[in-house]
Short mmCIF file of C-alpha atoms in Angstrom, two decimals:
data_model
loop_
_atom_site.label_atom_id
_atom_site.label_comp_id
_atom_site.label_asym_id
_atom_site.label_seq_id
_atom_site.Cartn_x
_atom_site.Cartn_y
_atom_site.Cartn_z
CA MET Z 18 78.46 115.29 101.66
CA ARG Z 19 77.23 112.51 103.92
CA PRO Z 20 79.25 112.03 107.14
CA ALA Z 21 80.41 108.57 106.03
CA GLU Z 22 81.99 109.84 102.81
CA ALA Z 23 85.72 110.44 102.54
CA GLY Z 24 85.47 112.65 99.48
CA VAL Z 25 86.97 112.08 96.05
CA VAL Z 26 90.35 112.84 94.55
CA PRO Z 27 90.99 114.21 91.05
CA ALA Z 28 91.36 111.61 88.31
CA PHE Z 29 95.09 112.24 87.95
CA VAL Z 30 95.63 110.96 91.50
CA VAL Z 31 94.17 107.56 90.60
CA ALA Z 32 96.42 107.51 87.55
CA SER Z 33 99.51 108.49 89.57
CA ALA Z 34 98.95 105.69 92.11
CA GLY Z 35 98.45 103.14 89.33
CA MET Z 36 101.49 104.33 87.38
CA ALA Z 37 103.61 104.20 90.54
CA ALA Z 38 102.81 100.50 90.83
CA VAL Z 39 104.00 99.99 87.25
CA THR Z 40 107.24 101.98 87.53
CA TYR Z 41 108.12 100.41 90.88
CA ALA Z 42 108.10 97.00 89.19
CA SER Z 43 111.00 97.96 86.91
CA PHE Z 44 112.92 94.88 88.06
CA VAL Z 45 110.85 92.87 85.54
CA LEU Z 46 113.05 94.49 82.87
CA GLU Z 47 116.18 92.77 84.20
CA SER Z 48 115.87 89.84 81.82
CA VAL Z 49 116.39 92.34 78.98
CA LEU Z 50 118.49 95.11 80.55
CA SER Z 51 120.46 93.05 83.07
CA PRO Z 52 120.56 89.47 81.79
CA ASP Z 53 123.50 88.59 84.04
CA SER Z 54 121.64 89.48 87.25
CA ASP Z 55 121.10 86.78 89.87
CA ILE Z 56 117.32 86.66 90.27
CA VAL Z 57 117.47 84.01 92.98
CA ASN Z 58 120.24 85.32 95.23
CA GLY Z 59 121.06 88.90 94.14
CA TYR Z 60 119.68 92.04 95.76
CA VAL Z 61 117.14 93.97 93.69
CA SER Z 62 119.07 97.12 94.64
CA GLU Z 63 122.10 95.74 92.80
CA LEU Z 64 120.31 96.45 89.52
CA SER Z 65 120.70 100.19 90.20
CA ALA Z 66 124.26 99.96 91.56
CA ALA Z 67 126.52 102.64 90.13
CA ASP Z 68 128.74 100.14 88.30
CA GLN Z 69 125.90 98.37 86.50
CA PRO Z 70 125.30 99.23 82.82
CA ALA Z 71 121.53 99.89 83.11
CA HIS Z 72 121.60 101.52 86.54
CA LEU Z 73 120.18 104.82 85.26
CA VAL Z 74 116.99 103.10 84.07
CA TYR Z 75 116.28 101.64 87.50
CA ASN Z 76 117.25 104.84 89.30
CA ILE Z 77 114.99 106.94 87.08
CA THR Z 78 112.02 104.59 87.50
CA ASP Z 79 112.53 104.66 91.28
CA PHE Z 80 112.60 108.45 91.23
CA ILE Z 81 109.43 108.58 89.12
CA THR Z 82 107.75 106.10 91.47
CA GLY Z 83 108.60 108.21 94.51
CA ALA Z 84 107.35 111.39 92.86
CA LEU Z 85 104.07 109.74 91.84
CA VAL Z 86 103.50 108.36 95.34
CA ILE Z 87 104.17 111.80 96.86
CA VAL Z 88 101.67 113.39 94.46
CA THR Z 89 99.08 110.75 95.37
CA ALA Z 90 99.50 111.09 99.12
CA ALA Z 91 99.81 114.88 99.18
CA THR Z 92 96.71 115.39 97.05
CA ALA Z 93 94.74 112.92 99.16
CA LEU Z 94 95.74 114.83 102.30
CA VAL Z 95 94.50 118.08 100.77
CA THR Z 96 91.29 116.89 99.10
CA LEU Z 97 89.94 114.08 101.29
CA ARG Z 98 88.24 114.28 104.65
CA ARG Z 99 90.75 114.37 107.49
CA ARG Z 100 90.47 111.74 110.18
CA PRO Z 101 93.42 110.68 112.38
CA TRP Z 102 93.93 107.21 110.89
CA ALA Z 103 93.46 108.47 107.34
CA VAL Z 104 95.89 111.35 107.85
CA THR Z 105 98.40 108.94 109.39
CA GLY Z 106 98.06 106.61 106.44
CA TRP Z 107 98.55 109.29 103.81
CA LEU Z 108 101.51 110.79 105.70
CA PHE Z 109 103.27 107.43 105.86
CA LEU Z 110 102.50 106.86 102.19
CA LEU Z 111 104.08 110.24 101.45
CA MET Z 112 107.17 109.22 103.43
CA PHE Z 113 107.19 105.98 101.44
CA GLY Z 114 107.54 108.09 98.30
CA VAL Z 115 110.36 110.10 99.87
CA ALA Z 116 112.16 106.89 100.84
CA ILE Z 117 111.90 105.54 97.27
CA ILE Z 118 113.48 108.74 95.98
CA GLY Z 119 116.14 108.16 98.62
CA ASP Z 120 116.80 104.73 97.09
CA ALA Z 121 117.41 106.44 93.76
CA ALA Z 122 119.54 109.22 95.27
CA PHE Z 123 121.74 106.85 97.29
CA PRO Z 124 122.49 103.83 95.06
CA LEU Z 125 124.91 101.04 95.86
CA ASP Z 126 128.46 101.43 94.59
CA CYS Z 127 128.56 97.91 93.21
CA ALA Z 128 126.81 94.55 93.30
CA PRO Z 129 128.09 92.48 96.27
CA SER Z 130 126.50 89.22 95.12
CA ARG Z 131 128.25 89.45 91.74
CA ASN Z 132 131.56 91.02 92.73
CA THR Z 133 133.75 89.47 95.42
CA THR Z 134 135.80 92.65 95.77
CA CYS Z 135 132.61 94.64 96.32
CA ALA Z 136 131.45 92.19 98.98
CA LEU Z 137 134.80 92.44 100.79
CA LEU Z 138 134.74 96.25 100.64
CA GLU Z 139 131.19 96.24 102.01
CA ARG Z 140 132.16 94.01 104.94
CA ALA Z 141 135.18 96.19 105.68
CA GLY Z 142 133.03 99.32 105.63
CA LYS Z 143 135.06 100.82 102.79
CA VAL Z 144 132.12 101.68 100.57
CA SER Z 145 130.64 105.14 100.06
CA PHE Z 146 128.09 106.83 102.29
CA ALA Z 147 125.48 106.35 99.56
CA HIS Z 148 126.10 102.59 99.55
CA GLN Z 149 125.75 102.38 103.33
CA PHE Z 150 122.74 104.71 103.51
CA HIS Z 151 120.86 102.77 100.84
CA SER Z 152 119.87 100.15 103.39
CA VAL Z 153 118.31 102.90 105.53
CA THR Z 154 116.15 104.21 102.68
CA SER Z 155 115.12 100.68 101.67
CA VAL Z 156 114.04 99.71 105.19
CA SER Z 157 112.26 103.06 105.57
CA ALA Z 158 110.34 102.48 102.33
CA ILE Z 159 109.07 99.07 103.42
CA THR Z 160 108.19 100.30 106.92
CA CYS Z 161 106.35 103.40 105.73
CA ALA Z 162 104.40 101.48 103.08
CA THR Z 163 103.30 98.87 105.62
CA VAL Z 164 102.27 101.37 108.31
CA GLY Z 165 100.56 103.58 105.73
CA LEU Z 166 98.47 100.77 104.28
CA PHE Z 167 97.56 99.45 107.72
CA ALA Z 168 96.45 102.91 108.88
CA LEU Z 169 94.36 103.47 105.73
CA SER Z 170 92.69 100.08 106.20
CA ILE Z 171 91.76 101.05 109.77
CA ALA Z 172 90.33 104.35 108.53
CA ALA Z 173 88.37 102.48 105.86
CA ARG Z 174 86.85 100.09 108.39
CA ARG Z 175 86.16 102.72 111.04
CA HIS Z 176 84.47 105.27 108.77
CA GLY Z 177 82.94 103.06 106.10
CA TRP Z 178 85.29 104.34 103.40
CA TRP Z 179 87.08 102.53 100.56
CA PRO Z 180 85.54 99.01 100.77
CA SER Z 181 88.46 97.41 98.90
CA LEU Z 182 90.96 98.88 101.36
CA ALA Z 183 88.79 97.82 104.28
CA ARG Z 184 88.80 94.24 102.97
CA TRP Z 185 92.31 93.80 101.59
CA GLY Z 186 94.41 96.47 103.35
CA ARG Z 187 95.20 94.45 106.47
CA PRO Z 188 96.02 91.19 104.64
CA LEU Z 189 98.39 93.05 102.32
CA ALA Z 190 100.00 94.90 105.22
CA LEU Z 191 100.52 91.53 106.93
CA ALA Z 192 102.01 90.20 103.68
CA ASN Z 193 104.45 93.13 103.75
CA VAL Z 194 105.53 92.15 107.26
CA LEU Z 195 105.91 88.47 106.41
CA ALA Z 196 107.94 89.30 103.30
CA ALA Z 197 110.22 91.58 105.34
CA VAL Z 198 110.75 88.84 107.94
CA ALA Z 199 111.54 86.35 105.17
CA VAL Z 200 114.11 88.72 103.63
CA VAL Z 201 115.84 89.26 106.99
CA ALA Z 202 115.88 85.53 107.67
CA LEU Z 203 117.31 84.73 104.26
CA MET Z 204 120.03 87.33 104.76
CA THR Z 205 121.49 85.08 107.44
CA VAL Z 206 121.19 82.04 105.20
CA GLY Z 207 122.69 83.78 102.17
CA ARG Z 208 120.38 82.10 99.67
CA TRP Z 209 117.04 82.87 97.97
CA LEU Z 210 117.35 86.51 99.03
CA GLY Z 211 116.84 87.90 95.53
CA LEU Z 212 113.68 85.90 94.98
CA ALA Z 213 112.27 86.99 98.35
CA GLN Z 214 113.00 90.64 97.60
CA ARG Z 215 111.26 90.44 94.25
CA VAL Z 216 108.21 88.96 95.93
CA GLN Z 217 108.38 91.75 98.50
CA ILE Z 218 108.44 94.49 95.86
CA THR Z 219 105.60 92.79 94.00
CA ILE Z 220 103.53 92.98 97.19
CA LEU Z 221 104.37 96.68 97.54
CA CYS Z 222 103.19 97.19 93.95
CA LEU Z 223 99.93 95.47 94.88
CA ASN Z 224 99.63 97.95 97.78
CA LEU Z 225 99.75 100.82 95.31
CA LEU Z 226 97.29 99.15 92.95
CA LEU Z 227 94.88 98.58 95.84
CA ILE Z 228 95.05 102.26 96.80
CA ALA Z 229 94.51 103.29 93.17
CA TRP Z 230 91.49 100.98 92.89
CA ALA Z 231 89.98 102.25 96.15
CA LEU Z 232 90.27 105.87 95.02
CA HIS Z 233 88.91 105.02 91.57
CA ALA Z 234 85.92 103.17 93.07
CA ASP Z 235 85.05 106.20 95.19
CA ARG Z 236 85.15 108.42 92.11
CA HIS Z 237 82.93 105.99 90.20
CA VAL Z 238 80.35 105.79 93.01
CA ARG Z 239 80.28 109.56 93.41
CA THR Z 240 79.91 110.16 89.67
CA ALA Z 241 77.06 107.64 89.47
CA ALA Z 242 75.33 109.18 92.49
CA GLU Z 243 75.61 112.71 91.14
CA GLY Z 244 74.30 111.56 87.77
CA GLY Z 245 71.29 109.95 89.44
CA ASN Z 246 70.62 113.07 91.50
CA ARG Z 247 70.67 115.25 88.40
CA ARG Z 248 68.19 112.99 86.63
CA THR Z 249 65.91 112.99 89.67
CA ALA Z 250 66.08 116.75 90.10
CA SER Z 251 65.53 117.65 86.43
CA PRO Z 252 61.89 118.53 85.65
CA ASP Z 253 59.94 116.55 83.07
CA PRO Z 254 59.94 118.76 79.93
CA ARG Z 255 56.71 117.18 78.62
CA PRO Z 256 53.54 119.11 79.38
CA PRO Z 257 51.03 117.43 81.71
CA THR Z 258 48.33 115.30 80.11
CA GLY Z 259 45.29 117.34 79.22
CA THR Z 260 47.08 120.68 79.15
CA ILE Z 261 45.47 123.12 76.69
CA ARG Z 262 48.08 124.68 74.44
#
């Protein structure tokens, strides 16, 4: 292995990162499963609130997403070359997966934007621990994803790994930050919050797709290089010209 190479992950890791991006975008199903949801002003987390009819679908997809992200990050930590920024990135990505599972394990009790009683209970602090803790897991997920992607992009630039991450990792990490700031700002306004959150989750899905593409590209380059080496090393089976048989 050349010093500049990070190594390659098994094919299932690329698939797990790509599938995580798909399952994390389960909110796109709301037009079918939750037609009464408020896409513009309602929290995305309200889709998985315990009193919503399709909450199990969103909780299960969140759990699957978290498990897939953990598999991706843990396998990368074991199989790829360890450098401080890379290890930091994969560890934060792993914690991102844990936080997503936390979102599924600690759902909201009800949907505040759709239920006045729920909103009043939330303001009075008379909701369950799970409802209150959900905000912690959600903030942790966004923070860990942003730090993880930023750290991986630094590792990519510093060591010449993962060209796509080196190019797009920082812009996407910045997009994560800007989306988070927009969500916080709109919380004070009380409008457009749902739309901003959906944009934010879409950006997080793009983070996962970028990681999947970077790992896939490394596998493709390595496979092509090994194939070329084998062809170069294999002897010509034809006898030399002029050989007497």
